[in-house]
Coordinates of C-alpha atoms and ligand atoms in Angstrom, one line a residue:
M10 CA -6.9 34.2 -13.2
K11 CA -3.3 32.9 -12.7
K12 CA -3.1 29.1 -12.3
I13 CA -0.6 27.8 -9.7
L14 CA 0.3 24.1 -9.3
I15 CA 1.4 23.0 -5.8
T16 CA 2.7 19.4 -5.6
G17 CA 2.6 17.5 -2.3
G18 CA 0.0 19.8 -0.8
A19 CA -1.6 17.0 1.3
G20 CA 1.7 16.5 3.2
F21 CA 3.1 18.3 6.2
I22 CA 4.7 21.5 4.7
G23 CA 2.6 21.4 1.5
S24 CA -0.6 21.6 3.4
H25 CA 0.5 24.8 5.2
V26 CA 1.6 26.3 1.8
V27 CA -1.6 25.4 0.0
R28 CA -3.7 26.9 2.8
R29 CA -1.6 30.1 2.7
F30 CA -1.9 30.5 -1.0
V31 CA -5.6 29.7 -1.2
Q32 CA -6.4 32.2 1.5
N33 CA -4.0 35.0 0.5
Y34 CA -4.4 34.9 -3.2
P35 CA -8.1 34.7 -4.1
N36 CA -7.3 35.9 -7.6
C37 CA -5.1 32.8 -8.3
H38 CA -6.5 29.3 -8.8
I39 CA -4.5 26.8 -6.7
F40 CA -4.2 23.2 -8.0
N41 CA -3.0 20.8 -5.3
L42 CA -1.5 17.7 -6.9
D43 CA -0.8 14.8 -4.5
A44 CA -0.6 11.0 -4.9
L45 CA -1.8 10.6 -1.3
T46 CA 1.0 8.3 -0.2
Y47 CA 1.2 7.2 3.4
A48 CA 2.4 10.8 4.1
G49 CA -0.4 12.6 2.3
N50 CA -3.7 13.3 4.1
L51 CA -6.6 15.3 2.9
E52 CA -7.6 15.9 6.5
N53 CA -4.6 18.3 6.6
I54 CA -6.4 20.7 4.3
A55 CA -10.1 19.9 5.0
D56 CA -10.8 23.5 6.0
I57 CA -10.1 24.9 2.5
E58 CA -11.4 22.1 0.3
R59 CA -14.5 24.0 -0.7
A60 CA -12.7 27.3 -1.5
P61 CA -13.7 28.6 -5.0
N62 CA -10.0 29.1 -6.0
Y63 CA -8.9 25.5 -5.0
T64 CA -8.8 22.2 -6.8
F65 CA -7.4 18.9 -5.6
V66 CA -5.9 16.5 -8.1
K67 CA -5.0 13.0 -7.1
G68 CA -2.0 11.9 -9.2
D69 CA 1.5 10.6 -9.3
I70 CA 4.4 12.9 -10.5
V71 CA 6.2 9.7 -11.6
D72 CA 3.6 9.2 -14.3
D73 CA 4.9 11.4 -17.2
T74 CA 1.8 10.9 -19.4
F75 CA -0.5 12.1 -16.7
I76 CA 1.8 15.1 -15.8
N77 CA 2.0 16.2 -19.5
Q78 CA -1.8 16.0 -19.8
L79 CA -2.3 18.0 -16.6
F80 CA 0.0 20.8 -17.9
E81 CA -1.7 20.8 -21.3
E82 CA -5.1 21.0 -19.7
H83 CA -4.4 23.8 -17.3
Q84 CA -1.5 25.8 -18.7
F85 CA 0.0 26.6 -15.3
D86 CA 1.7 30.0 -14.7
G87 CA 3.7 28.7 -11.8
V88 CA 4.8 25.5 -10.0
L89 CA 5.7 25.1 -6.3
H90 CA 7.2 21.6 -6.1
L91 CA 7.0 20.0 -2.7
A92 CA 6.0 16.4 -3.4
A93 CA 8.7 14.0 -2.3
E94 CA 9.5 11.0 -0.3
S95 CA 10.9 12.8 2.7
H96 CA 11.9 10.4 5.5
V97 CA 15.7 9.6 5.8
D98 CA 15.1 6.2 7.6
R99 CA 12.7 5.1 4.9
S100 CA 15.3 6.0 2.2
I101 CA 17.7 3.7 3.9
E102 CA 15.3 0.8 3.5
D103 CA 14.0 1.6 0.1
P104 CA 16.2 4.0 -1.9
L105 CA 14.7 3.3 -5.3
S106 CA 11.3 4.8 -4.4
F107 CA 13.2 8.0 -3.5
V108 CA 14.8 8.1 -6.9
K109 CA 11.5 7.5 -8.6
T110 CA 9.6 10.3 -6.8
N111 CA 12.3 12.8 -6.0
V112 CA 14.4 12.5 -9.2
I113 CA 12.1 11.1 -12.0
G114 CA 9.1 12.9 -10.6
T115 CA 10.9 16.2 -10.6
M116 CA 12.2 15.5 -14.1
N117 CA 8.6 15.0 -15.3
L118 CA 7.5 18.3 -13.9
L119 CA 10.6 20.1 -15.3
N120 CA 9.9 18.6 -18.8
A121 CA 6.2 19.5 -18.7
A122 CA 7.0 23.1 -17.6
K123 CA 9.8 23.5 -20.1
N124 CA 7.6 22.4 -23.0
Q125 CA 4.6 24.4 -21.9
W126 CA 6.5 27.6 -21.3
K127 CA 8.9 27.5 -24.2
G128 CA 9.3 31.0 -25.8
Q129 CA 6.9 32.4 -23.2
E130 CA 9.0 32.1 -20.0
A131 CA 8.3 35.7 -18.8
G132 CA 6.3 35.8 -15.6
K133 CA 6.5 32.0 -15.2
R134 CA 8.3 30.3 -12.3
F135 CA 9.3 26.8 -11.3
Y136 CA 10.0 26.8 -7.6
H137 CA 11.7 23.7 -6.2
I138 CA 11.5 23.2 -2.5
S139 CA 14.6 21.4 -1.2
T140 CA 16.5 20.6 2.0
D141 CA 19.7 21.6 3.8
E142 CA 20.6 17.9 3.9
V143 CA 22.0 18.2 0.3
Y144 CA 25.0 20.0 1.9
G145 CA 25.9 16.9 4.0
S146 CA 27.1 17.3 7.6
L147 CA 28.7 20.1 9.5
G148 CA 31.3 19.6 12.3
A149 CA 31.0 21.6 15.5
E150 CA 31.5 24.9 13.7
G151 CA 30.2 26.7 10.7
L152 CA 26.9 27.2 8.8
F153 CA 25.6 26.1 5.4
T154 CA 25.5 29.0 2.9
E155 CA 24.1 29.0 -0.6
T156 CA 27.6 28.3 -1.9
T157 CA 28.4 25.4 0.3
S158 CA 29.3 22.3 -1.9
Y159 CA 26.8 19.6 -2.1
D160 CA 27.8 16.5 -0.2
P161 CA 24.8 14.3 0.5
N162 CA 25.1 11.3 2.8
S163 CA 21.7 9.5 2.7
P164 CA 19.7 8.1 -0.2
Y165 CA 17.1 10.8 0.6
S166 CA 19.5 13.7 0.5
A167 CA 21.3 12.2 -2.6
S168 CA 17.9 12.1 -4.4
K169 CA 17.1 15.7 -3.4
A170 CA 20.6 16.9 -4.4
S171 CA 20.1 15.2 -7.8
S172 CA 16.7 16.9 -8.3
D173 CA 18.3 20.3 -7.3
H174 CA 21.0 19.8 -9.9
F175 CA 18.4 19.0 -12.6
V176 CA 16.4 22.1 -11.8
R177 CA 19.5 24.2 -12.1
A178 CA 20.5 22.5 -15.3
Y179 CA 17.1 23.2 -16.9
G180 CA 17.6 26.8 -16.0
E181 CA 21.0 27.0 -17.6
T182 CA 20.3 24.8 -20.6
Y183 CA 16.7 25.6 -21.5
G184 CA 16.2 29.0 -19.8
L185 CA 13.6 27.6 -17.4
P186 CA 12.8 30.3 -14.9
Y187 CA 13.4 28.6 -11.6
V188 CA 14.2 29.3 -7.9
I189 CA 15.3 26.8 -5.3
T190 CA 15.2 26.9 -1.5
N191 CA 17.1 24.7 0.9
C192 CA 15.5 24.6 4.3
S193 CA 16.3 23.2 7.7
N194 CA 14.2 20.8 9.9
N195 CA 10.5 21.9 10.1
Y196 CA 8.2 21.1 13.0
G197 CA 4.6 22.0 13.7
P198 CA 1.0 20.8 13.2
N199 CA 0.3 18.0 10.7
H200 CA 3.8 16.6 10.9
F201 CA 3.7 12.9 10.2
P202 CA 4.7 11.0 13.4
E203 CA 7.6 9.1 11.9
K204 CA 9.8 12.3 12.3
L205 CA 11.5 13.0 15.7
I206 CA 9.1 15.6 17.3
P207 CA 5.7 14.2 16.4
L208 CA 6.9 10.6 16.9
F209 CA 8.1 11.5 20.4
I210 CA 4.9 13.5 21.2
N211 CA 2.8 10.4 20.2
N212 CA 5.0 8.0 22.2
I213 CA 4.8 10.2 25.3
I214 CA 1.0 10.3 25.0
N215 CA 1.0 6.5 24.8
N216 CA 3.7 5.9 27.4
K217 CA 6.0 4.3 24.8
A218 CA 9.8 4.4 24.7
L219 CA 11.5 7.4 23.1
P220 CA 14.1 5.9 20.7
V221 CA 17.0 8.4 20.7
Y222 CA 19.5 7.4 18.0
G223 CA 23.2 7.0 19.0
D224 CA 24.3 9.3 21.8
G225 CA 21.6 11.9 21.1
K226 CA 24.3 14.6 20.4
Y227 CA 23.2 15.2 16.8
T228 CA 22.2 18.7 16.1
R229 CA 19.4 20.1 13.9
D230 CA 18.2 23.7 13.2
W231 CA 14.4 23.8 13.8
L232 CA 11.9 26.0 12.1
F233 CA 8.2 26.4 12.7
V234 CA 6.4 25.2 9.6
E235 CA 4.2 28.3 9.2
D236 CA 7.4 30.5 9.1
H237 CA 8.6 28.2 6.3
A238 CA 5.3 28.8 4.5
V239 CA 5.8 32.6 4.8
A240 CA 9.3 32.2 3.4
I241 CA 8.1 30.1 0.5
D242 CA 5.4 32.7 -0.3
L243 CA 8.0 35.5 -0.4
V244 CA 10.5 33.6 -2.5
F245 CA 7.8 32.5 -5.0
H246 CA 6.6 36.1 -5.4
Q247 CA 9.8 38.2 -4.9
G248 CA 12.8 35.8 -5.1
R249 CA 15.2 36.3 -8.0
N250 CA 15.2 33.9 -11.0
H251 CA 18.0 31.3 -11.1
E252 CA 18.8 31.8 -7.4
T253 CA 19.0 29.6 -4.4
Y254 CA 17.9 30.8 -0.9
N255 CA 18.7 29.0 2.3
I256 CA 16.0 29.0 5.0
G257 CA 16.6 28.2 8.6
G258 CA 15.4 28.7 12.1
F259 CA 18.5 30.3 13.8
N260 CA 17.7 27.6 16.3
E261 CA 20.1 24.8 16.8
W262 CA 19.4 22.0 19.3
Q263 CA 21.1 18.8 20.1
N264 CA 18.5 16.0 19.9
I265 CA 18.8 15.0 23.5
D266 CA 18.3 18.6 24.8
L267 CA 15.3 19.0 22.5
V268 CA 13.8 15.7 23.7
K269 CA 14.2 16.8 27.3
L270 CA 12.5 20.2 26.6
L271 CA 9.7 18.4 24.9
C272 CA 9.4 15.9 27.8
G273 CA 9.0 18.8 30.2
I274 CA 6.3 20.5 28.1
M275 CA 4.4 17.2 27.8
D276 CA 4.6 16.5 31.5
Q277 CA 3.1 19.9 32.2
K278 CA 0.3 19.6 29.5
L279 CA -0.6 16.0 30.5
G280 CA -0.6 16.9 34.2
R281 CA 2.1 14.3 34.9
A282 CA 4.8 14.7 37.6
T283 CA 8.0 16.5 36.4
G284 CA 10.5 13.9 35.0
T285 CA 7.8 11.3 34.1
S286 CA 8.3 11.5 30.3
E287 CA 12.1 11.7 30.5
K288 CA 12.0 8.2 32.0
L289 CA 10.8 7.0 28.6
I290 CA 14.1 8.0 26.9
S291 CA 15.9 5.0 25.4
Y292 CA 19.1 5.2 23.5
V293 CA 18.9 2.9 20.5
K294 CA 21.2 1.9 17.6
D295 CA 22.3 4.8 15.4
R296 CA 20.9 5.7 12.0
P297 CA 23.5 4.6 9.3
G298 CA 25.3 7.6 7.8
H299 CA 23.8 9.9 10.4
D300 CA 24.7 13.5 9.7
L301 CA 26.2 15.1 12.9
R302 CA 25.0 18.7 12.5
Y303 CA 22.9 20.9 10.2
A304 CA 22.8 24.7 10.6
I305 CA 21.7 27.3 8.2
D306 CA 23.0 30.8 7.4
A307 CA 19.7 32.5 6.3
S308 CA 21.2 35.9 5.9
K309 CA 20.6 36.1 2.1
I310 CA 16.8 35.6 2.4
N311 CA 16.8 38.0 5.4
K312 CA 18.7 40.7 3.5
E313 CA 17.0 40.4 0.1
L314 CA 13.4 39.6 1.2
G315 CA 13.3 40.7 4.8
W316 CA 12.3 37.2 6.1
K317 CA 13.1 35.9 9.5
P318 CA 11.3 33.4 11.8
S319 CA 8.4 35.0 13.8
V320 CA 7.9 32.2 16.3
T321 CA 10.4 31.3 19.1
F322 CA 11.1 27.6 19.6
E323 CA 9.4 27.5 22.9
Q324 CA 6.2 29.2 21.4
G325 CA 6.3 26.9 18.4
L326 CA 6.8 23.7 20.4
E327 CA 4.0 24.6 22.7
R328 CA 1.7 25.3 19.8
T329 CA 2.7 22.0 18.2
V330 CA 2.1 20.0 21.4
D331 CA -1.3 21.7 21.8
W332 CA -2.2 20.8 18.3
Y333 CA -1.4 17.1 18.7
L334 CA -3.3 17.0 22.0
N335 CA -6.3 18.6 20.4
N336 CA -6.2 16.4 17.3
E337 CA -6.0 12.9 18.7
E338 CA -8.3 11.6 16.0
W339 CA -5.9 12.8 13.3
L340 CA -3.1 11.0 15.1
K341 CA -5.1 7.9 15.4
H342 CA -6.0 7.9 11.7
V343 CA -2.4 8.4 10.5
T344 CA -0.9 5.9 13.0
S345 CA -3.2 3.0 12.1
G346 CA -2.6 0.6 9.2
E347 CA 0.6 0.9 7.3
Y348 CA 2.3 3.1 10.0
A349 CA 2.0 0.3 12.6
K350 CA 3.9 -2.1 10.2
Y351 CA 6.6 0.6 9.6
Y352 CA 7.0 1.2 13.3
E353 CA 7.4 -2.4 14.1
K354 CA 10.1 -2.9 11.4
Q355 CA 12.0 0.3 12.4
Y356 CA 11.9 0.1 16.2
E357 CA 10.9 -3.3 17.4
A358 CA 12.6 -5.7 15.1
Ligands
NAD6 P1 5.7 14.9 3.5 O1 6.3 13.5 3.5 O2 5.0 15.3 4.8 O3 4.7 15.1 2.3 C1 5.1 14.7 1.0 C2 3.8 14.8 0.2 O4 4.2 14.4 -1.1 C3 2.7 13.9 0.6 O5 1.5 14.5 0.7 C4 2.7 12.7 -0.4 O6 1.5 12.1 -0.6 C5 3.2 13.5 -1.6 N1 3.9 12.6 -2.6 C6 4.8 11.7 -2.3 N2 5.2 11.1 -3.5 C7 4.4 11.6 -4.5 C8 4.3 11.3 -5.8 N3 5.0 10.4 -6.5 N4 3.4 12.0 -6.6 C9 2.6 13.0 -6.0 N5 2.7 13.3 -4.7 C10 3.6 12.6 -3.9 O7 6.9 15.9 3.3 P2 7.2 17.3 3.9 O8 8.0 17.1 5.2 O9 6.0 18.1 3.9 O10 8.3 17.9 2.9 C11 7.8 18.6 1.7 C12 9.0 19.0 0.9 O11 9.9 19.9 1.6 C13 9.9 17.9 0.4 O12 10.3 18.1 -0.9 C14 11.0 17.9 1.4 O13 12.2 17.3 0.8 C15 11.2 19.3 1.7 N6 11.7 19.7 3.0 C16 11.2 19.1 4.1 C17 11.7 19.5 5.4 C18 11.1 19.0 6.7 O14 11.7 19.2 7.7 N7 10.0 18.2 6.7 C19 12.7 20.4 5.4 C20 13.3 21.0 4.2 C21 12.7 20.6 3.0
DAU7 O1 17.0 19.1 7.5 C1 15.8 19.0 6.8 C2 15.3 17.6 6.8 O2 14.8 17.4 8.1 C3 14.2 17.3 5.8 O3 14.8 17.4 4.5 C4 13.7 15.9 6.0 O4 12.6 15.7 5.0 C5 13.2 15.8 7.4 O5 12.7 14.5 7.6 C6 14.3 16.1 8.4 O6 15.3 15.1 8.4 P1 16.0 14.6 9.7 O7 16.5 13.2 9.4 O8 16.8 15.6 10.3 O9 14.6 14.5 10.6 P2 14.1 13.4 11.6 O10 12.9 13.9 12.4 O11 14.0 12.0 11.0 O12 15.3 13.3 12.7 C7 15.8 14.4 13.4 C8 16.9 14.0 14.3 O13 16.4 13.1 15.3 C9 18.0 13.2 13.6 O14 19.3 13.5 14.1 C10 17.7 11.7 13.8 C11 17.1 11.8 15.2 N1 16.0 10.7 15.5 C12 15.0 10.6 14.6 C13 14.0 9.6 14.8 C14 12.9 9.5 13.8 C15 16.1 10.0 16.6 O15 17.1 10.1 17.5 N2 15.2 9.0 16.8 C16 14.1 8.8 16.0 O16 13.3 7.9 16.2

């Protein structure tokens, strides 16, 4: 039985990837390694926790001794690395924790994989899941391709760019079989409500202000999380070694237009009069170093692996809203405790 390590599998995207792998590959044993930070939540994957081909391991990728022991014990055949500090605003407040997890943590996994697979690289794969933010910001025109130069602007994107470079360097220097994907903004069920869409859904439910940064004209390319999980599955199994693939939604929205669309859906779902939620929109001070626009050219993964998004934005957003309205307990659990302190510091100081 092949053994696959997935890191960050209790987080937003990781939980969808872990579920997909556990359910689709009964002949593989899936190990989900997660430190359960504020962003990690075992409730996200409660439905598969008893599957015979699944093991959860609580641990920190920054701890090299622990990581080396884990690799020695299990002799993994493949790694899908999603664990990260992922929120740009938090990286502005505490950049060092992003360096620790995103750079040192990735290094520890690379070292362990390199040492374990030395001389037996055939059939092994280190898959590093990264972001389009490493490319920096686009102007009004153009798309990020796999050859766009790295130009990160936030401590988060700088830490992800750094980890991407180390993955590539381990491929070139030590022959580590790797693949990297750089994906655009995900949305969907289990998204932690510090990020735009789930934050605003939660605030609308609670009749709280919707803090739009700057003039709201920043643009993101949104992808439904389950479509990202499908792409990750394809790249892990069929992507070419030492290659990068961009993944995106073909779905650009200015923040303010997205927020208005969301407000309309929420009014309808909550039985509120049209225009009620829009009244909550409040323009607040901008994010420092705010990237104007991200947009992905996903033609390489489309041509090579036949991937394209299956869900329209309207369908995905409606499914997302329904999920949050049907999972109020989940929302309550993740927004109690540490989240309340974060929220106060970020928005009410
Ligand atoms: P998330 O913040 O929801 O989840 C991150 C997970 O990693 C959590 O479960 C957390 O507990 C775990 N983790 C954090 N630090 C750890 C550590 N030191 N050791 C072990 N586990 C740790 O993140 P996400 O949005 O699901 O993103 C997953 C990956 O995808 C990240 O690498 C991110 O950079 C990348 N990505 C995210 C998006 C997006 O829109 N969310 C888009 C492109 C790429
Ligand atoms: O592009 C991929 C990236 O997308 C991932 O690598 C990151 O992990 C993920 O967090 C996301 O980064 P963004 O910074 O684009 O996502 P966020 O949801 O924080 O913000 C989306 C846009 O909305 C951005 O222009 C900032 C704006 N925004 C965000 C928040 C939280 C607001 O206007 N108000 C807010 O309160």
